[in-house]
XYZ file of C-alpha atoms in Angstrom:
658
model
C -125.967 -232.514 -85.178
C -125.765 -230.219 -82.121
C -123.955 -231.358 -78.947
C -125.952 -231.922 -75.675
C -126.028 -228.999 -73.282
C -124.039 -230.791 -70.518
C -121.333 -231.906 -72.936
C -121.178 -228.439 -74.380
C -120.804 -226.904 -70.901
C -118.044 -229.375 -69.968
C -116.253 -228.696 -73.215
C -116.408 -224.938 -72.607
C -115.065 -225.402 -69.063
C -112.208 -227.576 -70.245
C -111.385 -225.221 -73.074
C -111.460 -222.268 -70.687
C -109.056 -223.977 -68.300
C -106.860 -225.154 -71.155
C -106.641 -221.666 -72.606
C -106.424 -219.571 -69.416
C -103.260 -221.159 -68.005
C -101.187 -220.929 -71.211
C -102.334 -217.354 -71.686
C -101.249 -216.495 -68.155
C -97.861 -218.097 -68.726
C -97.518 -216.332 -72.051
C -98.293 -213.003 -70.401
C -95.665 -213.752 -67.766
C -93.154 -214.655 -70.454
C -94.062 -211.545 -72.409
C -93.701 -209.286 -69.373
C -90.313 -210.711 -68.435
C -89.091 -210.527 -71.994
C -90.286 -206.945 -72.433
C -88.559 -205.917 -69.207
C -85.292 -207.492 -70.310
C -85.594 -206.073 -73.821
C -86.222 -202.607 -72.371
C -82.990 -202.895 -70.425
C -81.207 -204.148 -73.513
C -82.500 -201.292 -75.676
C -81.533 -198.735 -73.039
C -78.007 -200.150 -72.882
C -77.711 -200.186 -76.668
C -78.813 -196.548 -76.790
C -76.010 -195.643 -74.384
C -73.526 -197.500 -76.602
C -74.793 -195.530 -79.607
C -74.561 -192.333 -77.593
C -70.928 -193.107 -76.746
C -70.158 -193.732 -80.424
C -71.743 -190.382 -81.246
C -69.605 -188.622 -78.615
C -66.429 -190.254 -79.979
C -67.353 -189.285 -83.551
C -68.018 -185.677 -82.491
C -64.715 -185.565 -80.582
C -62.844 -186.855 -83.649
C -64.624 -184.264 -85.803
C -63.642 -181.478 -83.373
C -60.045 -182.713 -83.355
C -59.994 -182.720 -87.160
C -61.205 -179.103 -87.226
C -58.466 -178.071 -84.781
C -55.837 -179.871 -86.850
C -57.119 -178.154 -90.017
C -56.877 -174.768 -88.310
C -53.348 -175.418 -87.085
C -52.273 -176.852 -90.447
C -53.657 -173.830 -92.281
C -51.901 -171.344 -89.982
C -48.581 -173.171 -90.144
C -48.746 -173.466 -93.926
C -49.460 -169.783 -94.264
C -46.774 -168.724 -91.780
C -44.179 -170.831 -93.602
C -45.169 -170.039 -97.198
C -47.028 -166.744 -97.054
C -49.491 -168.077 -99.634
C -53.151 -167.358 -98.868
C -54.293 -170.706 -100.296
C -52.585 -172.476 -97.357
C -54.816 -170.442 -95.023
C -58.039 -171.889 -96.489
C -58.259 -174.867 -94.021
C -58.067 -172.400 -91.127
C -60.699 -170.095 -92.650
C -63.064 -172.992 -93.394
C -62.688 -174.633 -89.972
C -62.874 -171.466 -87.838
C -66.651 -170.888 -88.097
C -67.335 -174.590 -87.403
C -65.212 -175.126 -84.310
C -67.472 -173.381 -81.759
C -70.617 -175.248 -82.923
C -68.581 -178.449 -82.736
C -67.566 -177.693 -79.136
C -71.184 -176.811 -78.246
C -72.465 -180.036 -79.775
C -69.844 -182.006 -77.834
C -70.847 -180.233 -74.616
C -74.506 -181.133 -75.161
C -73.598 -184.789 -75.710
C -71.594 -185.117 -72.455
C -73.834 -182.896 -70.333
C -74.757 -185.966 -68.224
C -71.101 -186.881 -67.552
C -69.501 -184.603 -64.973
C -65.960 -185.850 -65.570
C -66.177 -185.414 -69.337
C -67.720 -181.959 -68.860
C -64.689 -180.926 -66.804
C -62.332 -182.420 -69.412
C -64.114 -180.496 -72.136
C -63.885 -177.264 -70.096
C -60.092 -177.717 -69.792
C -59.885 -178.492 -73.507
C -61.785 -175.341 -74.453
C -59.625 -173.204 -72.161
C -56.500 -174.493 -73.943
C -58.179 -173.841 -77.291
C -59.054 -170.242 -76.310
C -55.407 -169.603 -75.363
C -54.249 -171.177 -78.627
C -56.799 -169.227 -80.675
C -55.872 -165.772 -79.323
C -52.413 -165.849 -80.869
C -53.588 -166.837 -84.360
C -54.822 -163.424 -85.634
C -51.654 -161.613 -84.555
C -49.430 -164.209 -86.238
C -51.465 -164.016 -89.441
C -51.395 -160.222 -89.382
C -47.625 -160.234 -88.825
C -47.133 -162.598 -91.742
C -49.315 -160.401 -93.949
C -47.134 -157.417 -93.084
C -44.060 -159.450 -93.997
C -42.671 -159.538 -90.443
C -40.623 -162.606 -89.497
C -42.246 -165.173 -87.212
C -40.139 -166.146 -84.232
C -39.313 -169.741 -83.538
C -40.427 -169.145 -79.946
C -43.955 -168.250 -81.115
C -44.170 -171.329 -83.288
C -42.829 -173.500 -80.478
C -45.383 -172.063 -78.037
C -48.229 -172.778 -80.468
C -46.929 -176.341 -80.908
C -46.931 -176.870 -77.154
C -50.474 -175.525 -76.933
C -51.626 -177.799 -79.759
C -49.896 -180.793 -78.110
C -51.798 -180.022 -74.915
C -55.056 -179.844 -76.883
C -54.308 -183.171 -78.559
C -53.525 -184.742 -75.166
C -56.849 -183.571 -73.720
C -58.803 -184.822 -76.739
C -56.997 -188.171 -76.593
C -57.876 -188.505 -72.893
C -61.441 -187.460 -73.668
C -61.809 -190.092 -76.412
C -60.057 -192.763 -74.301
C -62.542 -192.245 -71.467
C -65.490 -192.503 -73.891
C -64.027 -195.683 -75.375
C -63.771 -197.145 -71.881
C -67.429 -196.274 -71.303
C -68.345 -197.846 -74.646
C -66.501 -201.081 -73.789
C -68.256 -201.283 -70.434
C -71.649 -200.608 -71.995
C -70.970 -203.154 -74.752
C -70.214 -205.781 -72.099
C -73.491 -204.864 -70.415
C -75.301 -205.352 -73.730
C -73.811 -208.826 -74.110
C -74.698 -209.756 -70.551
C -78.264 -208.447 -70.910
C -78.679 -210.306 -74.213
C -77.604 -213.598 -72.617
C -80.076 -213.039 -69.780
C -82.926 -212.270 -72.200
C -82.188 -215.347 -74.305
C -81.804 -217.621 -71.290
C -84.993 -216.378 -69.639
C -86.959 -216.691 -72.854
C -85.744 -220.245 -73.490
C -86.535 -221.333 -69.928
C -90.023 -219.882 -69.886
C -90.675 -221.245 -73.377
C -89.743 -224.773 -72.276
C -92.025 -224.520 -69.244
C -94.885 -223.189 -71.345
C -94.352 -225.894 -73.972
C -94.446 -228.631 -71.374
C -97.703 -227.367 -69.882
C -99.282 -226.984 -73.303
C -98.231 -230.516 -74.280
C -99.873 -231.908 -71.152
C -103.098 -229.976 -71.703
C -103.253 -230.951 -75.378
C -102.795 -234.629 -74.547
C -105.524 -234.467 -71.891
C -108.004 -232.866 -74.263
C -107.415 -235.248 -77.180
C -109.955 -237.763 -75.881
C -112.639 -235.118 -75.531
C -111.920 -233.732 -78.995
C -112.087 -237.189 -80.583
C -115.672 -237.701 -79.285
C -116.940 -234.673 -81.135
C -114.730 -235.119 -84.167
C -117.407 -236.499 -86.435
C -119.868 -233.745 -85.604
C -117.202 -231.047 -86.018
C -116.058 -232.629 -89.275
C -119.580 -232.469 -90.680
C -119.934 -228.811 -89.714
C -116.495 -228.106 -91.163
C -117.441 -229.682 -94.481
C -120.522 -227.490 -94.631
C -118.559 -224.363 -93.803
C -115.875 -225.344 -96.308
C -118.461 -225.634 -99.073
C -119.831 -222.210 -98.201
C -116.355 -220.713 -97.950
C -115.296 -222.294 -101.228
C -118.306 -220.890 -103.017
C -117.675 -217.479 -101.485
C -113.998 -217.646 -102.457
C -114.873 -218.617 -106.020
C -117.432 -215.838 -106.167
C -114.935 -213.269 -104.860
C -112.251 -214.520 -107.270
C -114.527 -214.192 -110.260
C -115.742 -210.774 -109.146
C -112.116 -209.737 -108.751
C -111.419 -210.910 -112.307
C -114.376 -208.864 -113.477
C -112.972 -205.812 -111.665
C -109.587 -206.375 -113.319
C -111.250 -206.749 -116.719
C -113.096 -203.471 -116.166
C -109.934 -201.643 -115.122
C -107.735 -203.042 -117.919
C -110.194 -202.611 -120.801
C -109.285 -200.074 -123.467
C -112.774 -199.331 -124.815
C -116.175 -199.158 -123.151
C -117.774 -201.856 -125.342
C -114.826 -204.229 -124.939
C -114.881 -203.695 -121.166
C -118.581 -204.629 -120.987
C -118.111 -207.740 -123.156
C -115.241 -209.034 -121.003
C -117.109 -208.310 -117.753
C -120.283 -210.046 -118.974
C -118.292 -213.050 -120.225
C -116.810 -213.422 -116.741
C -120.258 -212.983 -115.193
C -121.688 -215.779 -117.358
C -118.953 -218.083 -116.049
C -120.244 -217.505 -112.507
C -123.956 -217.543 -113.395
C -124.981 -219.992 -116.136
C -126.859 -218.005 -118.768
C -127.169 -217.971 -122.541
C -126.829 -214.235 -123.069
C -126.187 -211.000 -121.183
C -126.274 -207.427 -122.409
C -126.178 -203.832 -121.117
C -128.709 -201.165 -122.139
C -128.155 -197.416 -121.703
C -131.148 -195.089 -121.426
C -131.537 -191.544 -122.683
C -134.694 -190.247 -121.060
C -134.486 -186.930 -122.919
C -134.863 -188.658 -126.289
C -136.901 -191.574 -124.912
C -134.489 -194.103 -126.406
C -132.547 -197.070 -125.088
C -129.485 -198.579 -126.793
C -127.988 -202.063 -126.476
C -124.400 -200.997 -125.775
C -122.587 -204.369 -125.640
C -123.182 -207.968 -124.590
C -122.033 -211.583 -124.453
C -123.954 -214.612 -125.697
C -123.741 -218.225 -126.857
C -123.729 -217.522 -130.563
C -125.374 -214.354 -131.874
C -126.519 -211.688 -129.405
C -130.192 -210.785 -129.734
C -130.917 -207.933 -129.801
C -127.555 -207.112 -131.520
C -125.152 -204.499 -130.175
C -126.072 -200.985 -131.231
C -129.816 -201.716 -131.411
C -131.837 -198.634 -130.459
C -135.382 -199.041 -129.193
C -137.949 -196.874 -127.504
C -137.795 -196.958 -123.720
C -141.326 -198.421 -123.657
C -139.935 -201.484 -125.474
C -137.969 -202.347 -122.333
C -140.492 -201.360 -119.650
C -142.928 -198.547 -118.883
C -140.993 -195.377 -117.866
C -142.687 -195.278 -114.447
C -141.444 -198.838 -113.802
C -137.906 -197.992 -114.925
C -137.725 -194.880 -112.718
C -138.403 -197.023 -109.641
C -134.974 -198.612 -110.205
C -135.997 -202.093 -108.987
C -134.659 -205.492 -110.008
C -137.135 -207.334 -112.250
C -137.034 -211.150 -112.389
C -139.145 -213.407 -114.601
C -139.015 -217.104 -113.793
C -141.079 -218.198 -116.847
C -141.462 -215.931 -119.869
C -144.216 -218.145 -121.326
C -146.721 -217.131 -118.688
C -146.041 -213.347 -118.730
C -148.995 -211.352 -119.965
C -148.464 -208.175 -122.025
C -144.690 -208.476 -121.787
C -142.587 -205.689 -123.345
C -141.078 -206.297 -126.825
C -137.648 -206.963 -125.349
C -139.061 -209.971 -123.448
C -140.735 -211.244 -126.614
C -137.337 -211.192 -128.324
C -135.800 -213.178 -125.480
C -138.601 -215.718 -125.654
C -138.247 -216.171 -129.419
C -134.532 -216.942 -128.986
C -135.304 -219.885 -126.674
C -134.831 -218.138 -123.316
C -137.358 -218.961 -120.629
C -136.185 -216.842 -117.683
C -134.454 -213.491 -117.295
C -133.282 -211.009 -114.675
C -132.999 -207.237 -115.163
C -130.850 -205.235 -112.700
C -130.819 -201.395 -112.705
C -127.541 -199.526 -113.179
C -127.379 -196.304 -111.149
C -124.902 -193.499 -110.623
C -125.632 -191.322 -107.582
C -129.233 -192.622 -107.457
C -129.728 -191.750 -111.131
C -130.763 -194.566 -113.455
C -128.484 -194.760 -116.517
C -129.280 -198.269 -117.805
C -129.927 -201.933 -117.064
C -128.019 -205.212 -117.030
C -130.000 -208.149 -118.497
C -129.311 -211.878 -118.161
C -131.354 -214.574 -119.906
C -131.290 -218.384 -119.596
C -133.001 -221.251 -121.381
C -134.098 -222.800 -118.074
C -137.054 -221.724 -115.988
C -136.258 -220.149 -112.592
C -132.546 -220.120 -113.435
C -131.627 -217.292 -111.057
C -131.765 -217.433 -107.243
C -131.218 -214.875 -104.495
C -127.437 -215.247 -104.509
C -127.502 -214.643 -108.267
C -129.361 -211.369 -107.691
C -126.600 -210.147 -105.351
C -123.806 -211.075 -107.782
C -125.510 -209.445 -110.765
C -126.205 -206.306 -108.708
C -122.504 -206.048 -107.715
C -121.407 -206.346 -111.337
C -124.065 -203.851 -112.443
C -122.834 -201.326 -109.865
C -119.229 -201.748 -111.047
C -120.232 -201.378 -114.689
C -122.331 -198.290 -113.908
C -119.335 -196.624 -112.275
C -117.043 -197.649 -115.145
C -119.482 -196.347 -117.775
C -119.926 -193.070 -115.915
C -116.156 -192.638 -115.571
C -115.717 -193.439 -119.272
C -118.224 -190.760 -120.208
C -116.531 -188.278 -117.886
C -113.150 -189.166 -119.367
C -114.442 -188.667 -122.909
C -116.006 -185.375 -121.887
C -112.751 -184.294 -120.248
C -110.793 -185.248 -123.365
C -113.161 -183.173 -125.491
C -112.826 -180.230 -123.133
C -109.050 -180.660 -123.099
C -108.853 -180.767 -126.877
C -111.061 -177.686 -127.129
C -108.987 -175.879 -124.510
C -105.718 -176.792 -126.230
C -107.108 -175.541 -129.541
C -108.224 -172.307 -127.895
C -104.804 -171.889 -126.284
C -103.101 -172.461 -129.636
C -105.385 -169.960 -131.345
C -105.050 -167.406 -128.535
C -101.258 -167.849 -128.463
C -101.093 -167.304 -132.217
C -103.263 -164.204 -131.874
C -101.117 -162.839 -129.045
C -97.950 -163.557 -130.999
C -99.334 -161.761 -134.055
C -100.429 -158.824 -131.893
C -97.054 -158.729 -130.141
C -95.169 -158.859 -133.440
C -97.395 -156.159 -134.915
C -96.988 -154.011 -131.792
C -93.208 -154.366 -131.847
C -93.099 -153.547 -135.545
C -95.377 -150.568 -134.979
C -93.350 -149.207 -132.053
C -90.076 -149.727 -133.894
C -91.255 -148.077 -137.130
C -92.988 -145.295 -135.204
C -89.832 -144.535 -133.245
C -87.815 -144.401 -136.470
C -90.397 -142.197 -138.172
C -90.478 -139.825 -135.197
C -86.724 -139.318 -135.266
C -86.772 -137.812 -138.780
C -88.807 -134.665 -137.925
C -86.980 -134.396 -134.587
C -83.601 -134.286 -136.336
C -84.969 -131.595 -138.616
C -86.377 -129.669 -135.675
C -83.060 -129.855 -133.822
C -81.139 -128.715 -136.911
C -83.460 -125.821 -137.632
C -83.431 -124.727 -133.995
C -79.629 -124.836 -133.904
C -79.408 -122.878 -137.156
C -81.932 -120.337 -135.898
C -79.891 -119.798 -132.723
C -76.700 -119.358 -134.699
C -78.163 -116.946 -137.311
C -80.823 -114.955 -135.469
C -80.034 -115.090 -131.745
C -78.673 -111.519 -131.953
C -82.074 -110.136 -133.035
C -84.001 -111.953 -130.265
C -84.493 -110.647 -126.784
C -83.884 -112.731 -123.653
C -87.341 -114.310 -123.681
C -87.069 -115.273 -127.338
C -83.715 -116.933 -126.817
C -85.061 -118.801 -123.783
C -87.998 -120.094 -125.841
C -85.714 -121.292 -128.630
C -83.484 -123.052 -126.083
C -86.525 -124.719 -124.558
C -87.596 -125.942 -127.996
C -84.115 -127.337 -128.624
C -83.917 -129.018 -125.168
C -87.385 -130.527 -125.603
C -86.469 -131.917 -129.013
C -83.219 -133.277 -127.591
C -85.110 -134.935 -124.698
C -87.573 -136.421 -127.195
C -84.666 -137.763 -129.223
C -83.192 -139.409 -126.105
C -86.584 -140.900 -125.264
C -86.956 -142.371 -128.764
C -83.393 -143.687 -128.610
C -84.115 -145.457 -125.306
C -87.368 -146.859 -126.704
C -85.446 -148.243 -129.665
C -82.895 -149.816 -127.318
C -85.661 -151.370 -125.227
C -87.430 -152.660 -128.346
C -84.156 -153.978 -129.775
C -83.384 -155.939 -126.591
C -86.861 -157.468 -126.727
C -86.613 -158.435 -130.417
C -83.090 -159.532 -131.193
C -81.871 -163.099 -130.731
C -79.200 -163.108 -128.016
C -76.342 -165.550 -128.491
C -75.119 -166.287 -124.976
C -71.437 -167.015 -124.430
C -68.705 -166.711 -121.818
C -67.747 -163.058 -121.330
C -65.229 -161.373 -119.027
C -66.821 -158.901 -116.608
C -63.600 -156.883 -116.539
C -63.896 -156.242 -120.297
C -67.606 -155.415 -119.995
C -67.104 -152.916 -117.152
C -64.202 -151.296 -119.023
C -66.403 -150.857 -122.123
C -69.227 -149.350 -120.034
C -66.807 -146.884 -118.391
C -65.466 -145.894 -121.784
C -69.033 -145.042 -122.925
C -69.516 -142.791 -119.885
C -66.038 -141.266 -119.908
C -67.244 -137.725 -120.616
C -69.998 -137.859 -117.987
C -67.597 -139.310 -115.387
C -65.108 -136.493 -115.987
C -67.820 -133.836 -115.998
C -69.284 -135.013 -112.651
C -65.825 -135.925 -111.237
C -67.259 -139.279 -110.192
C -65.063 -141.595 -108.122
C -65.556 -145.214 -109.316
C -63.888 -148.041 -107.399
C -63.667 -151.490 -109.029
C -62.378 -154.660 -107.427
C -59.199 -155.917 -109.009
C -60.475 -159.115 -110.630
C -63.945 -160.109 -111.814
C -65.152 -163.620 -112.788
C -66.540 -164.553 -116.199
C -70.271 -165.073 -116.772
C -72.606 -166.438 -119.437
C -74.344 -163.602 -121.258
C -74.488 -161.276 -124.276
C -71.645 -158.770 -124.231
C -73.297 -155.827 -126.007
C -76.448 -156.091 -123.905
C -74.492 -156.461 -120.649
C -72.377 -153.378 -121.501
C -75.607 -151.390 -121.968
C -76.990 -152.703 -118.666
C -73.911 -151.780 -116.625
C -73.632 -148.407 -118.390
C -77.223 -147.598 -117.385
C -76.554 -148.532 -113.736
C -73.368 -146.430 -113.651
C -75.145 -143.514 -115.334
C -77.892 -143.577 -112.682
C -75.319 -143.741 -109.897
C -73.579 -140.649 -111.296
C -76.809 -138.718 -111.957
C -78.968 -139.340 -108.874
C -76.843 -137.637 -106.187
C -77.550 -134.552 -104.169
C -76.289 -131.292 -105.711
C -72.711 -130.543 -104.740
C -71.982 -134.129 -103.661
C -69.265 -136.083 -105.491
C -70.646 -139.371 -106.882
C -69.041 -142.406 -105.238
C -69.582 -145.768 -106.968
C -68.239 -149.140 -105.841
C -68.364 -152.216 -108.112
C -67.640 -155.755 -106.935
C -68.736 -159.324 -107.613
C -69.297 -162.503 -105.604
C -69.966 -166.131 -106.448
C -73.129 -167.747 -105.069
C -74.851 -171.130 -105.347
C -78.482 -171.213 -106.466
C -80.934 -174.145 -106.723
C -82.749 -173.718 -110.028
C -85.853 -175.783 -109.097
C -87.232 -178.348 -106.668
C -87.138 -180.957 -109.411
C -83.374 -180.375 -109.861
C -81.970 -179.925 -106.341
C -78.369 -179.633 -107.617
C -76.869 -176.202 -106.861
C -75.388 -174.161 -109.745
C -72.702 -171.488 -109.509
C -73.836 -167.944 -110.277
C -72.139 -164.544 -110.174
C -73.785 -161.596 -108.429
C -72.439 -158.209 -109.556
C -73.014 -155.248 -107.210
C -73.092 -151.546 -108.194
C -73.279 -149.385 -105.060
C -73.684 -145.588 -105.094
C -74.063 -142.764 -102.587
C -77.133 -141.280 -104.253
C -80.464 -140.050 -102.965
C -81.813 -143.587 -102.430
C -85.172 -145.152 -103.227
C -88.158 -145.629 -100.885
C -88.774 -149.301 -100.120
C -92.264 -149.287 -101.648
C -90.858 -148.222 -105.026
C -87.936 -150.647 -105.397
C -89.903 -152.818 -107.830
C -91.662 -150.067 -109.750
C -88.427 -148.362 -110.845
C -87.745 -151.233 -113.266
C -90.913 -150.496 -115.242
C -91.030 -148.378 -118.408
C -91.559 -144.618 -117.839
C -91.467 -144.970 -114.036
C -89.867 -141.865 -112.522
C -89.673 -140.974 -108.830
C -88.172 -137.495 -109.349
C -89.027 -134.628 -111.644
C -87.199 -134.324 -114.978
C -86.237 -130.723 -114.157
C -84.193 -131.950 -111.151
C -82.852 -135.253 -112.485
C -83.250 -135.422 -116.293
C -83.861 -138.745 -117.994
C -86.360 -140.824 -119.957
C -87.503 -143.277 -117.246
C -86.539 -146.263 -119.446
C -82.958 -146.930 -118.333
C -83.764 -149.389 -115.533
C -86.446 -151.054 -117.675
C -83.679 -151.765 -120.205
C -81.578 -153.186 -117.351
C -84.290 -155.616 -116.255
C -85.251 -156.643 -119.796
C -81.622 -157.243 -120.775
C -80.795 -159.346 -117.699
C -83.998 -161.396 -118.037
C -83.235 -162.051 -121.727
C -79.875 -163.455 -120.603
C -81.565 -165.746 -118.071
C -80.586 -163.740 -114.987
C -82.175 -161.609 -112.295
C -81.821 -158.002 -111.120
C -82.760 -156.176 -107.936
C -81.904 -153.313 -105.620
C -81.324 -152.661 -101.923
C -81.851 -149.026 -101.022
C -82.825 -146.543 -98.324
C -83.702 -142.870 -98.723
C -80.627 -140.595 -98.412
C -78.384 -143.633 -97.852
C -77.566 -144.643 -101.418
C -78.537 -147.745 -103.400
C -76.987 -151.137 -104.095
C -78.121 -152.570 -107.433
C -77.322 -156.221 -108.102
C -77.607 -158.522 -111.069
C -77.129 -162.301 -111.240
C -75.880 -164.342 -114.209
C -74.612 -167.933 -114.505
C -70.894 -168.325 -113.944
C -68.865 -169.360 -117.001
C -67.366 -172.809 -116.486
C -64.079 -173.289 -118.316
C -63.441 -176.856 -117.088
């Protein structure tokens, strides 16, 4: 029953007054609290800032102590390992000072203290290199120098201690301010809360009488709304269970059965089933269903589309509802089947995917007019969910078929490529071997001809014979390099820890004659680390790099080659962020250099940047280098400029003997 207009107006006025005042007080309380909290947060930030300054000052002090400890240890012992703390801390100290200066930029006194501290540090730092150099030369270090450094370090420590003490004083003061602000915030909040509570209690008590007069009417309305809400909640819960059943089902038919069973719990019906249409064949199939007893028509039944409804009716995609099957004239065969099984009413809801009709959801009941408007909405929601699930299932099956076909094609194509690759390798290897036989004969005959008949040939004849011999020799070198390249590609490399010193020594021994002939000057660092690789292959790689460094120099210039190694850390992948230790070996020469646009091409087979008449070769040496390093799991590259020499590098994992 609705309230009178006057009573309703009075109630609105009272409610407005009862709500407005507490809201105003709450806003006041909120504003005061926010203001106090803002002050509190600002004070806490300054405390955190002070802690950060103290931490940075302690870090700077630790770096200075490490530097002084390293220098003293080295000056006393002469061992370079004692100098490591100094070497590690030196590049960090200036950034540490800069960071500290940024943190105290707002504090004039601390800025001055830091300026004095840095001036003492600069004085202390200037004497370090000379002392280290003197110790390296073996000169004695005077006690006066050590005493002076100690005094300088004591002064630095005093300034840092004063600096930290001042920051600690600021932190204590700011901490006290935090406590005081917190007490104010709590006190203010409690006071305003008590006032607000008292006012609210008074207003609530005053309005109780008015509320009691309309209690019965409000209770009636509440009961009605509760019934509606309860039905809606039950409907949503059941629909949610249907959604879960759809998502958790393993097969399409099982999913439909579970969903329809849940639907029949919401909507009383004797049977429910889903039909899928194939308009190309003009057929409709009962895919799955749920029923009291035996489902009719049974699952898997295939009928003509006209047995369900005329095609023009189906294409309209409208919900069809029959309240009493006994009075339907010229009903389709599917309705006759429902009637013969004792059902008197049915509802048929279209199932669409992107406005395309794919099937229908049918419910049948033994009562007349068993389905109302709310039922139509529920069935339509379930039909939409099932349509999406069926479409996704078909797409998933199609994707699985495509995936299986693609995997089979990949397997077949991989097998074909492997067979072709194996056949090509076998062909190139056998061809290279077969070519060497006539070349050896040609070289032997040419040599014998020169020895036996050179005296009867004129100058041109001898030149021709020499050209034939040189060409055969070049062809033999080319075949030999091709065999090496093919061998590196085919053989199984057993990787193990190898000593770079032994490898470089073996490579130099291979090139001993060429080094002496060209009077090449090769400089090697005293000690090289060990790496993981294949020794024979790595010897060939380094020999090729050294051979290029000796060969590709300007005429009349002595080849200069420098070999050294360094340890680096590399992250193998984003999935494994842990850094691994690698060794990078450098081979630097003073040759003619390589244009930047060709630094990648030179590692390909038969790539030559210079004519064979000027710089002889096969154009395969650097291809062997890249192939060999890649087979060992490493990388290779070059840094070069024209007429400024080249620096070739290769990277391999460091051997870990721990």
